mmCIF file with all atom_site columns, C-alpha atoms in Angstrom:
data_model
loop_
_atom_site.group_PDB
_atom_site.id
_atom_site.type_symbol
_atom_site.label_atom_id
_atom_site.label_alt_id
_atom_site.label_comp_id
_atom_site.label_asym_id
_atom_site.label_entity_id
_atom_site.label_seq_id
_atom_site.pdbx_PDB_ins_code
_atom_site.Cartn_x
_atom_site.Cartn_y
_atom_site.Cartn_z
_atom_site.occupancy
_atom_site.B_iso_or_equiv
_atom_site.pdbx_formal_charge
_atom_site.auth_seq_id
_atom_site.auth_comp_id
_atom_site.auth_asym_id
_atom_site.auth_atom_id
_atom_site.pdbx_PDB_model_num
ATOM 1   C CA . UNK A 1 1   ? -14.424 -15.177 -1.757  1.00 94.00 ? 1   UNK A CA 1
ATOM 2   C CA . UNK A 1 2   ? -11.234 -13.915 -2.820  1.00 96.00 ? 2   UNK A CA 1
ATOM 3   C CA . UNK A 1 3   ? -7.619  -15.299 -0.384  1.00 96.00 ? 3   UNK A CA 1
ATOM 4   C CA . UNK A 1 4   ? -4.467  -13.665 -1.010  1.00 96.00 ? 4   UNK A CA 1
ATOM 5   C CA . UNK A 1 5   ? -3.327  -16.960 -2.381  1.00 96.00 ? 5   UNK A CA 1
ATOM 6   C CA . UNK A 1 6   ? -6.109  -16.549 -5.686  1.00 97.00 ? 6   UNK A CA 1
ATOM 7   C CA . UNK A 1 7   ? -4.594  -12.532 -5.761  1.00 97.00 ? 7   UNK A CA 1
ATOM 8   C CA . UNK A 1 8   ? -0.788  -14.176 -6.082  1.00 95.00 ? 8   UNK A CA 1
ATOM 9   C CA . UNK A 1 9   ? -2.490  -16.915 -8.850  1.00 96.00 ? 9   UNK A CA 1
ATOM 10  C CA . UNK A 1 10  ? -3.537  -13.776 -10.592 1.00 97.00 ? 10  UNK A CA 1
ATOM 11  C CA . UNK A 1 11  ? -0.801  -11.511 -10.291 1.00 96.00 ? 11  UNK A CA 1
ATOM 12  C CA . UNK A 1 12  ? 1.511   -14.519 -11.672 1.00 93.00 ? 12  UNK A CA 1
ATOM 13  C CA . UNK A 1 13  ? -0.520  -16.294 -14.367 1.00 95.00 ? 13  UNK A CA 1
ATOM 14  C CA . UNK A 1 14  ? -2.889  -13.923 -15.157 1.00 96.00 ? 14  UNK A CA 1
ATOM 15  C CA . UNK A 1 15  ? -6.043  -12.342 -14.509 1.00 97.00 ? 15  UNK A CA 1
ATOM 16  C CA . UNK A 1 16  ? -9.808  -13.065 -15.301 1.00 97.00 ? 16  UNK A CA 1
ATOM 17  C CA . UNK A 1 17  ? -10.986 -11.720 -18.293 1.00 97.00 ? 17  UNK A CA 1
ATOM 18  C CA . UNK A 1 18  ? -13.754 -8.246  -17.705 1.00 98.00 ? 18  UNK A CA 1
ATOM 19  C CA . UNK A 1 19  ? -16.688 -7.749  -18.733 1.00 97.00 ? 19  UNK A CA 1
ATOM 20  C CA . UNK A 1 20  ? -16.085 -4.972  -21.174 1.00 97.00 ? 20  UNK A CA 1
ATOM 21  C CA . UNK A 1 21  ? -12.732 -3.159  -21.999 1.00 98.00 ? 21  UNK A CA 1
ATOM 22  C CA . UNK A 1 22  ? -12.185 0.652   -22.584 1.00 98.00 ? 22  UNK A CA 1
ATOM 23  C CA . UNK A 1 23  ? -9.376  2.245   -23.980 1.00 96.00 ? 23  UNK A CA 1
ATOM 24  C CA . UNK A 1 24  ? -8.905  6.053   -24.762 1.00 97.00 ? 24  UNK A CA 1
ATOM 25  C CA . UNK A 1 25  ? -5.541  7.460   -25.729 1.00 97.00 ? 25  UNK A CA 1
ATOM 26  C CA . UNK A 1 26  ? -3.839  9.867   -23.179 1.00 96.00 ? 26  UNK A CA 1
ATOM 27  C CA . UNK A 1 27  ? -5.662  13.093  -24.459 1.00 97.00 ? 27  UNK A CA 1
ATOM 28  C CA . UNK A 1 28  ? -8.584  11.480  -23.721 1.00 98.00 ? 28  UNK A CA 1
ATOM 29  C CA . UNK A 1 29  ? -8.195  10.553  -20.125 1.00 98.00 ? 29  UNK A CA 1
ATOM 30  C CA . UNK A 1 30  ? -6.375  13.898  -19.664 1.00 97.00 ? 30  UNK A CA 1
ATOM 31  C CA . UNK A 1 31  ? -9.926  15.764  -20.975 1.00 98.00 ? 31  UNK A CA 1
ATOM 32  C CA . UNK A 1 32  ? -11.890 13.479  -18.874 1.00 98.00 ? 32  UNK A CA 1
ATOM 33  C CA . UNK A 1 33  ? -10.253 13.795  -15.671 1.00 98.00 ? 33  UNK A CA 1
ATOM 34  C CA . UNK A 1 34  ? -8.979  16.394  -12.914 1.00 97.00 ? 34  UNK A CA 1
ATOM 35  C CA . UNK A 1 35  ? -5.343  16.726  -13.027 1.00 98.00 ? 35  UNK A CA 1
ATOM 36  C CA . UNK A 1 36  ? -4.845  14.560  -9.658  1.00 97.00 ? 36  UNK A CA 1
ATOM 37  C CA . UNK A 1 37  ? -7.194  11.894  -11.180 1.00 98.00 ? 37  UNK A CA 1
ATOM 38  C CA . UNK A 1 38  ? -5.452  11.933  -13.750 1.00 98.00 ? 38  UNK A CA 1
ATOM 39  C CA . UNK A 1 39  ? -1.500  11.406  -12.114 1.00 98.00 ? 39  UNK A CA 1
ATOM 40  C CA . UNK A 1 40  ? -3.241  8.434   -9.565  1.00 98.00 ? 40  UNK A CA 1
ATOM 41  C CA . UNK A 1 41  ? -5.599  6.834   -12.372 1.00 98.00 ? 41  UNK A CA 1
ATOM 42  C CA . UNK A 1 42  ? -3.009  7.137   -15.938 1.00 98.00 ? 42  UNK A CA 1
ATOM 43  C CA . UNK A 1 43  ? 0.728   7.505   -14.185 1.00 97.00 ? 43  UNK A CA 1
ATOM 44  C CA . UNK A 1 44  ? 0.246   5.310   -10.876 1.00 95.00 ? 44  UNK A CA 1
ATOM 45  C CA . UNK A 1 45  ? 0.055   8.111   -8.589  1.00 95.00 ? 45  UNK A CA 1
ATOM 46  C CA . UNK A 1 46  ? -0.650  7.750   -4.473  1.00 95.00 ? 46  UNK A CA 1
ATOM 47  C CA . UNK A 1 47  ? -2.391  10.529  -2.542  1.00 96.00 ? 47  UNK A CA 1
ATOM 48  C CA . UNK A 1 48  ? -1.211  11.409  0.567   1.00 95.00 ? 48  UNK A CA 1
ATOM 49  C CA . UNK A 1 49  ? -2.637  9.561   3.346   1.00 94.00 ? 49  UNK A CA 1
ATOM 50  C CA . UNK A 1 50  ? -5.798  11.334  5.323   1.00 94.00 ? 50  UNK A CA 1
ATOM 51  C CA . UNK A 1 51  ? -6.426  13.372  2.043   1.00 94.00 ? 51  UNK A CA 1
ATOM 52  C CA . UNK A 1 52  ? -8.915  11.601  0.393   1.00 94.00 ? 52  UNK A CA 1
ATOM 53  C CA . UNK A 1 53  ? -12.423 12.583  0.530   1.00 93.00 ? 53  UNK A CA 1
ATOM 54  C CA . UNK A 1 54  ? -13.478 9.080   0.747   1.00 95.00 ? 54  UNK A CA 1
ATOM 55  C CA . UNK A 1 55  ? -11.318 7.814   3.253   1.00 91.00 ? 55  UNK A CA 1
ATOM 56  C CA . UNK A 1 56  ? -14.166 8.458   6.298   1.00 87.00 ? 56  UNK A CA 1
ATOM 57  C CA . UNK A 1 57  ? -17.306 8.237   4.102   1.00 90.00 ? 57  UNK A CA 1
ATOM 58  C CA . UNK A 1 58  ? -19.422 5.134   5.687   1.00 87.00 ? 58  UNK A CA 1
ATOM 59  C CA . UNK A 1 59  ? -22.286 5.718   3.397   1.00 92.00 ? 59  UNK A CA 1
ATOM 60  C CA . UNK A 1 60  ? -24.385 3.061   1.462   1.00 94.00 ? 60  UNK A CA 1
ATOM 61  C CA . UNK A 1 61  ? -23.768 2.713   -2.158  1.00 96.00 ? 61  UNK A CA 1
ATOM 62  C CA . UNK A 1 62  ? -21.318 1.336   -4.833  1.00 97.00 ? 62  UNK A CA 1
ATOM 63  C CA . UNK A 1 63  ? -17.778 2.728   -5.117  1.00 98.00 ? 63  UNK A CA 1
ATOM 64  C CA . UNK A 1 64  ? -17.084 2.952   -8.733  1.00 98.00 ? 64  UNK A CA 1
ATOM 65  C CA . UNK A 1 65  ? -13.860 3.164   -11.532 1.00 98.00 ? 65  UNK A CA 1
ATOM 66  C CA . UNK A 1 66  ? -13.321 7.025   -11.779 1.00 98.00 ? 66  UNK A CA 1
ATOM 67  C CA . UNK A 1 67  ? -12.333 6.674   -15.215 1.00 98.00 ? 67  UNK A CA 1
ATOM 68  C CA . UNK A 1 68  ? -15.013 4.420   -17.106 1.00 98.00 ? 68  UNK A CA 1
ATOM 69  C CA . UNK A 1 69  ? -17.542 4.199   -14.226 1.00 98.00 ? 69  UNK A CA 1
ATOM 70  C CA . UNK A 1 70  ? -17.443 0.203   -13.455 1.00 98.00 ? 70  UNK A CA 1
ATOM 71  C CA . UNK A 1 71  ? -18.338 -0.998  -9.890  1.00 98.00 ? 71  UNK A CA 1
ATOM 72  C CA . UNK A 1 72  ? -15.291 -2.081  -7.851  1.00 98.00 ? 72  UNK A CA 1
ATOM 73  C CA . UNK A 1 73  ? -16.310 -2.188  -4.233  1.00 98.00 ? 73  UNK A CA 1
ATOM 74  C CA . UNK A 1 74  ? -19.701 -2.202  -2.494  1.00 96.00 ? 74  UNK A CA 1
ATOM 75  C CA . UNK A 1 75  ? -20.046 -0.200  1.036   1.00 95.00 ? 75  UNK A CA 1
ATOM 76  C CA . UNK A 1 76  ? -20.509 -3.468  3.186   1.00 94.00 ? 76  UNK A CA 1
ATOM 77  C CA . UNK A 1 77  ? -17.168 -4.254  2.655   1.00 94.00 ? 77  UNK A CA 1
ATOM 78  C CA . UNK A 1 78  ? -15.447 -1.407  3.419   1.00 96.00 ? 78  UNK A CA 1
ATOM 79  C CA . UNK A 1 79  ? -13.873 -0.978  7.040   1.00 95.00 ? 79  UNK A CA 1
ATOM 80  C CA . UNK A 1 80  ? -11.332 1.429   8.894   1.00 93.00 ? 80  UNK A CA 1
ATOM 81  C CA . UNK A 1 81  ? -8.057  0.246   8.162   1.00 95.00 ? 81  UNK A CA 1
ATOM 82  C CA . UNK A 1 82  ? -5.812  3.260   9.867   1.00 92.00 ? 82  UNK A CA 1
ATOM 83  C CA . UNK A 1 83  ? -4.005  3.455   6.927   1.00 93.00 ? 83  UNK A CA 1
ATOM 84  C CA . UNK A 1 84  ? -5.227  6.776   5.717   1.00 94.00 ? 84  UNK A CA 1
ATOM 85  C CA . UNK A 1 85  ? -7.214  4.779   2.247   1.00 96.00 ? 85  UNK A CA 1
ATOM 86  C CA . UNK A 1 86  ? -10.578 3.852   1.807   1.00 97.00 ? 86  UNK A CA 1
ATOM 87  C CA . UNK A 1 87  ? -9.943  0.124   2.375   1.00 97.00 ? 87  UNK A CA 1
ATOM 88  C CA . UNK A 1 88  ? -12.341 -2.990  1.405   1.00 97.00 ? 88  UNK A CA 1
ATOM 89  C CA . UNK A 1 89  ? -12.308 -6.659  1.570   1.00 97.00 ? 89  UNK A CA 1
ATOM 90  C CA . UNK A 1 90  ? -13.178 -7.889  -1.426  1.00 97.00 ? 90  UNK A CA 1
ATOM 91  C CA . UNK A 1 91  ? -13.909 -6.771  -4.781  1.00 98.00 ? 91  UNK A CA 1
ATOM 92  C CA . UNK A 1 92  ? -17.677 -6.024  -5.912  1.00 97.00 ? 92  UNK A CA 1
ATOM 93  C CA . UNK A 1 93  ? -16.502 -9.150  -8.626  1.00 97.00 ? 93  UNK A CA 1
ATOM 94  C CA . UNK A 1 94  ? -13.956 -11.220 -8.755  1.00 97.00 ? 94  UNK A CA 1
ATOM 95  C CA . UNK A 1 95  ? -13.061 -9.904  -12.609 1.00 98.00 ? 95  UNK A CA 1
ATOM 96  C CA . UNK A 1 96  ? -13.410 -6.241  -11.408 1.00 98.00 ? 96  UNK A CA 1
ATOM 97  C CA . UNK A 1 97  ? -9.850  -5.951  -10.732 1.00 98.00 ? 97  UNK A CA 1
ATOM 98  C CA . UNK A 1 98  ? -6.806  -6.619  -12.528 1.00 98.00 ? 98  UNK A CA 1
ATOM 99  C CA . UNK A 1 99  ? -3.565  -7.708  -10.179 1.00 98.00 ? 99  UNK A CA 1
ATOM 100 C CA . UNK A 1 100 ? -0.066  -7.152  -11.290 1.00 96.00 ? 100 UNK A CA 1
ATOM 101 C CA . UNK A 1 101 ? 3.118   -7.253  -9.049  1.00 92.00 ? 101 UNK A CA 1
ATOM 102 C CA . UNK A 1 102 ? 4.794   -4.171  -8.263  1.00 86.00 ? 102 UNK A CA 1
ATOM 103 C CA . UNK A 1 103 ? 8.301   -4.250  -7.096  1.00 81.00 ? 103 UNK A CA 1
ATOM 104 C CA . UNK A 1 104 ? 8.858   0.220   -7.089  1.00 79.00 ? 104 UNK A CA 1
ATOM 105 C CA . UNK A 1 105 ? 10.269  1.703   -4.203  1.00 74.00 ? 105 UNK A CA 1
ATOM 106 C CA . UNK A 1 106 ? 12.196  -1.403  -3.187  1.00 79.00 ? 106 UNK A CA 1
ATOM 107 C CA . UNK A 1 107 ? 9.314   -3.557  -2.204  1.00 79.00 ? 107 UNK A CA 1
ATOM 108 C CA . UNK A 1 108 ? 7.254   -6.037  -3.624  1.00 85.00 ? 108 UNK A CA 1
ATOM 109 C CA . UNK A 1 109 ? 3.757   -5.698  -3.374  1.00 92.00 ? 109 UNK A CA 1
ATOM 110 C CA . UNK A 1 110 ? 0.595   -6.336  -5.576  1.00 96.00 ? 110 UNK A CA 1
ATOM 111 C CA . UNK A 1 111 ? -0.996  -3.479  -7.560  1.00 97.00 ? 111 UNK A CA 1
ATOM 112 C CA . UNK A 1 112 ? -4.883  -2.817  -8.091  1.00 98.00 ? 112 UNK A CA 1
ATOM 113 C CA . UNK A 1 113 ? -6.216  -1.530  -11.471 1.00 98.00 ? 113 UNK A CA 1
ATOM 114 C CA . UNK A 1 114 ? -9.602  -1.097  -12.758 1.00 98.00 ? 114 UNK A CA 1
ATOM 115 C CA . UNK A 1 115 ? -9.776  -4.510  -14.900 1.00 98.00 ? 115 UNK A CA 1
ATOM 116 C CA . UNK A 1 116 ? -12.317 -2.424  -17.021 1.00 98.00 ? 116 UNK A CA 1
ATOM 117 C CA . UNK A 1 117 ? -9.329  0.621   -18.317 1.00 98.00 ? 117 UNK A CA 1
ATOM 118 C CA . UNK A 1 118 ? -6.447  -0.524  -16.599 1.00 98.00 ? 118 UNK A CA 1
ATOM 119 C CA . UNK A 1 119 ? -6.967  2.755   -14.104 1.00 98.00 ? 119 UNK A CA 1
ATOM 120 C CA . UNK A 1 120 ? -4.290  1.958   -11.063 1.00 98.00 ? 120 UNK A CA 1
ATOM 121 C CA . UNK A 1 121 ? -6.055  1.788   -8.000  1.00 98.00 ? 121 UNK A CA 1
ATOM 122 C CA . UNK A 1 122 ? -4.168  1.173   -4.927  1.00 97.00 ? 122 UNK A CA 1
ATOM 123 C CA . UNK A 1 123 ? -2.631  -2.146  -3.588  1.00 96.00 ? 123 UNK A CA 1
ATOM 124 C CA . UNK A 1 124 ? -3.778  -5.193  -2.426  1.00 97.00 ? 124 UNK A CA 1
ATOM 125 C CA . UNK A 1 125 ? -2.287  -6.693  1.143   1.00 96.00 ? 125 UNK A CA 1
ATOM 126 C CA . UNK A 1 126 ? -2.735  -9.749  2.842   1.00 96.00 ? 126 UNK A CA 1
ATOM 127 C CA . UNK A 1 127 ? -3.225  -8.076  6.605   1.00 96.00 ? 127 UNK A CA 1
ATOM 128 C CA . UNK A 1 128 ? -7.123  -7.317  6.222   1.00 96.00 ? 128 UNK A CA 1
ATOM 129 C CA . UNK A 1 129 ? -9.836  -8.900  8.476   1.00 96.00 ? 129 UNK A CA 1
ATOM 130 C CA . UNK A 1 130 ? -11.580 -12.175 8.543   1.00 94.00 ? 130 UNK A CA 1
ATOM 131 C CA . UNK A 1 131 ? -12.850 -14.363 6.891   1.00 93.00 ? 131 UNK A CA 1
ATOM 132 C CA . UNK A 1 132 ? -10.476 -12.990 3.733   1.00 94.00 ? 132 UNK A CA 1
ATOM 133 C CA . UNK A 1 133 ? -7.966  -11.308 5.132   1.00 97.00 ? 133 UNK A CA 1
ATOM 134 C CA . UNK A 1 134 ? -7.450  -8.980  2.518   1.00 98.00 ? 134 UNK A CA 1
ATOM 135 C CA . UNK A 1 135 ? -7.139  -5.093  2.850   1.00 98.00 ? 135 UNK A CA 1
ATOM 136 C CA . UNK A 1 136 ? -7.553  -3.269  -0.705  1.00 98.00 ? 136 UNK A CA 1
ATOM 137 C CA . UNK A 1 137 ? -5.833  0.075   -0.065  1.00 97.00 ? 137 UNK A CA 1
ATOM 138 C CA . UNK A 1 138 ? -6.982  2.166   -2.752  1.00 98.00 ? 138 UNK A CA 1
ATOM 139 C CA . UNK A 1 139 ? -6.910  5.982   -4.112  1.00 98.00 ? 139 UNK A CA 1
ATOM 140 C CA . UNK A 1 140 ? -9.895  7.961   -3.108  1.00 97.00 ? 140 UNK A CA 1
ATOM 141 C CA . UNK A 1 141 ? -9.334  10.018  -6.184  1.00 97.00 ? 141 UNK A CA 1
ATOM 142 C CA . UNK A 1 142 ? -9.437  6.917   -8.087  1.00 98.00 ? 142 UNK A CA 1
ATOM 143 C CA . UNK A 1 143 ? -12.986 6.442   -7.022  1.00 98.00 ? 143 UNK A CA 1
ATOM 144 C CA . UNK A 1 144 ? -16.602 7.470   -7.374  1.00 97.00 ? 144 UNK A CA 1
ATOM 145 C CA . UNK A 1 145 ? -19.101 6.727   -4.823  1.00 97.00 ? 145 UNK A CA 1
ATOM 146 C CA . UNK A 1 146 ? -23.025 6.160   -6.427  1.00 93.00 ? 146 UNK A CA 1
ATOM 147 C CA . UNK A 1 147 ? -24.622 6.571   -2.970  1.00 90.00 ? 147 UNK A CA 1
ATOM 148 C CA . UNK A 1 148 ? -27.750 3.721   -2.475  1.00 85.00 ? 148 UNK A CA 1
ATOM 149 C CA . UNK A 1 149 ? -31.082 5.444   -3.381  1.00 75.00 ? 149 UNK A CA 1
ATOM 150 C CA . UNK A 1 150 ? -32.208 5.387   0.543   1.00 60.00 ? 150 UNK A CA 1
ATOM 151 C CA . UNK A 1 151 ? -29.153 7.585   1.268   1.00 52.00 ? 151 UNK A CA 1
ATOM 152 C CA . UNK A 1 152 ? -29.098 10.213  -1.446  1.00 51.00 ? 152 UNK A CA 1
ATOM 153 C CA . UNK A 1 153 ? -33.048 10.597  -0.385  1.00 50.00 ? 153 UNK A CA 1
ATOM 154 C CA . UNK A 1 154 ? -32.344 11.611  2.959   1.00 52.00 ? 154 UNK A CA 1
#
């Protein structure tokens, strides 16, 4: 399990390496996505809070990289935060996510991206429940949710 004390480690010295990489140029993603995909994903965009369509979605399944389709957070982790962002615990894997410090906007926080294509997520913070304490607050748009068979049945 994952302590805001391994996201600092990463965020300082370096992150685990993925799976598999993807890179397209900028024409690409622009093709492949929705314009507001696109600006949160590619130019480290936030949607406003409450707007996301997966902020109050409590279904079972796998919540996926918009961009190159790699599993980031599974369903039991997620939880209502209040924040107005689907918000998790812990990564679906520990090399899912790439961590990098952002200090924009005159604060210092630590960023999320896909660790797959580098896709910005959300942020990281270390106010989330136990036994982590983390709260991933991350971009619905920046998301795909791949619903668990039993649900998409019913």
């Amino acid at each position: 399990m994952l302590t805001w004390k391994d996201i600092i480690s990463f965020s300082v010295n370096g992150n685990l390496k993925p799976d598999r990489r993807i890179e397209k140029t900028e024409g690409e993603w622009r093709e492949q996505l929705t314009a507001e995909q696109y600006r949160i994903t590619r130019k480290k965009g936030t949607e406003a809070a409450h707007s996301g369509a997966l902020c109050g979605i409590h279904a079972a399944g796998k919540y996926s990289c918009i961009c190159c389709a790699t599993p980031l957070f599974d369903s039991t982790i997620k939880f209502e935060s209040g924040t107005g962002w689907p918000s998790f615990t812990q990564p679906i894997k520990e090399n899912a996510i790439k961590y990098e410090k952002d200090s924009s906007f005159g604060m210092i926080r630590v960023e999320v991206m896909c660790n797959t294509c580098d896709a910005h997520l959300g942020h990281v913070f270390p106010d989330g429940p136990e036994p982590s304490g983390l709260r991933y607050c991350i971009n619905s748009e920046s998301m795909q949710l791949e619903k668990a068979e039993q649900e998409q049945q019913e």
